[in-house]
Amino acid sequence: MSKIQSVKAREILDSRGTPTLEVEIETSEGIKARAAVPSGASTGAHEAIELRDKDPKRYLGKGVMKALNNVREICAPAVVGMNVRDWKEVDKKLLAADGTENKAKLGANAILGVSLACARAGALTEKQELFQFLGGTAATRLPVPLMNIINGGAHANNGIDIQEFMIVPTCGGSFREALRAGSEIFQTLKKILDEDGFSVAVGDEGGFAPKLKGNRAALEYVMKAIEKAGYKPGQDVSLALDVAATELFKDGKYTWEGKKISSEEVTDIYAGWAKDFPLVSVEDGLSEDDWEGWIHQTKTLGSKLQLVGDDLFVTNPKRLKDGISKKAANAILIKVNQIGSLSETLDAIKMAKAASFRTVMSHRSGETEDTTISDLAVAFDCEQIKTGSLCRGERTAKYNQLLRIEEALGAKGSYWGRKAFAGQV
Ligand code: PGA
Ligand code: ZN
């Protein structure tokens, strides 16, 4: 039996230059594996706790030495000696060592780092790719990428309310061809924005962050780029949004382009856009606790649009269960650090699939070069993945890993493509 021999942690930098945790596991066979933890900016109130030092003398309070010490002093002694292939048992041990509902004691960052590093060490021990180790022979489908090419909201300072304007290349028959379409549209958008005198500097997730007139103007630019790049909107490439509406919500109203409007009015705006644009998906179209609004939105738009709960569900099986029974949303965003362990991430995906909710594996706006989510998307057969724009190394790292996975699968592999949006495209 290959055992966990040591668990180390280090403080590294994420893509925003903010500290995050990296965990490294060494096994009794001398195998070393590591995993880095991502971090959000528009975080949901119900996410598991990301432990930060709050020591203003280091990294403006954002150091992660407390979480690091929790890995060293509590997680490591708890899991050393365990079978490295038993990632689910390792997770159980970690959750028991924490003992809180929201991982407040050890920190979701500490637990997740160990959880992911263990899965990676297990895969290496079995001489398998991570997606094969976790998903077995059934793991053969490549997800459709939702590519965030215009950034606004909390990820940019351009005054646009909506956080992410995404393209959805369902065309091409393979992930590789879909990636090519995304890249060509991204480069075309850059050219068009530049010609019109807008900035082509990029936001946190690598999308452009031009100071456009408003949300609709951003949608129109994306449409122009799709067409100019030679693709058919709605047929080859569709549109998706992450409104991150929790950020717009205050005292029961949404601040929308300077006006205060109700959740029904926000829903009416999406209904209008769904007529005017090939829009297939709206994520966090309403705020995280606006359950009534979500129920209404799902009733009115759920047959036409994929409605994705991110802050609403925070990858938490308990909140998802609530959402399923209330018929709020019809899809879930999956972020490993929102819940803080691999096992619970898988639980959320299984629950979603059992309720015919679609699943979108996702990065965070603060990322690293770690590519675990690419493997998870294939291993757990998520129809879609959201991992940012077509530039910035921490984003392209995930796309490049999906290319490798597609290559490794060869003839056994397939692209989710249009099937990911059955009934819509
Ligand atoms: P975050 O943004 O990582 O800053 O939360 C991503 C998202 O909202 O989907
Ligand atoms: Zn989101």
CSV table of N, CA and C in Angstrom, one decimal, residues 219 238-241 270 273-274 277-282 304-305 424:
chain,number,residue,atom,x,y,z
A,219,LEU,N,-22.8,43.2,-25.5
A,219,LEU,CA,-23.4,42.1,-26.2
A,219,LEU,C,-23.2,42.3,-27.7
A,238,SER,N,-22.7,30.5,-29.4
A,238,SER,CA,-23.8,31.2,-28.6
A,238,SER,C,-23.2,32.2,-27.6
A,239,LEU,N,-24.1,32.8,-26.8
A,239,LEU,CA,-23.7,33.8,-25.8
A,239,LEU,C,-24.1,33.3,-24.4
A,240,ALA,N,-23.3,33.7,-23.4
A,240,ALA,CA,-23.6,33.4,-22.0
A,240,ALA,C,-23.2,34.6,-21.2
A,241,LEU,N,-23.9,34.8,-20.1
A,241,LEU,CA,-23.6,35.9,-19.2
A,241,LEU,C,-23.4,35.3,-17.8
A,270,TYR,N,-33.5,40.0,-19.3
A,270,TYR,CA,-32.9,38.8,-19.9
A,270,TYR,C,-33.9,38.2,-20.9
A,273,TRP,N,-33.3,40.1,-24.0
A,273,TRP,CA,-32.0,39.7,-24.7
A,273,TRP,C,-32.1,38.3,-25.3
A,274,ALA,N,-32.8,37.4,-24.7
A,274,ALA,CA,-33.0,36.1,-25.2
A,274,ALA,C,-33.7,36.1,-26.6
A,277,PHE,N,-30.7,38.2,-29.0
A,277,PHE,CA,-29.3,37.6,-29.1
A,277,PHE,C,-29.4,36.1,-28.9
A,278,PRO,N,-28.4,35.3,-29.4
A,278,PRO,CA,-28.4,33.9,-29.2
A,278,PRO,C,-27.9,33.5,-27.8
A,279,LEU,N,-28.6,34.0,-26.8
A,279,LEU,CA,-28.2,33.8,-25.4
A,279,LEU,C,-28.7,32.5,-25.0
A,280,VAL,N,-27.8,31.7,-24.4
A,280,VAL,CA,-28.2,30.3,-23.9
A,280,VAL,C,-28.1,30.2,-22.4
A,281,SER,N,-27.3,31.1,-21.8
A,281,SER,CA,-27.1,30.8,-20.3
A,281,SER,C,-26.9,32.1,-19.6
A,282,VAL,N,-27.6,32.2,-18.4
A,282,VAL,CA,-27.4,33.3,-17.5
A,282,VAL,C,-27.0,32.8,-16.1
A,304,LYS,N,-36.3,28.2,-21.7
A,304,LYS,CA,-35.5,28.8,-22.8
A,304,LYS,C,-34.0,28.9,-22.5
A,305,LEU,N,-33.8,29.2,-21.2
A,305,LEU,CA,-32.4,29.6,-20.9
A,305,LEU,C,-31.8,28.6,-19.8
A,424,GLN,N,-31.7,23.9,-27.1
A,424,GLN,CA,-31.4,25.3,-27.2
A,424,GLN,C,-30.7,25.7,-28.4
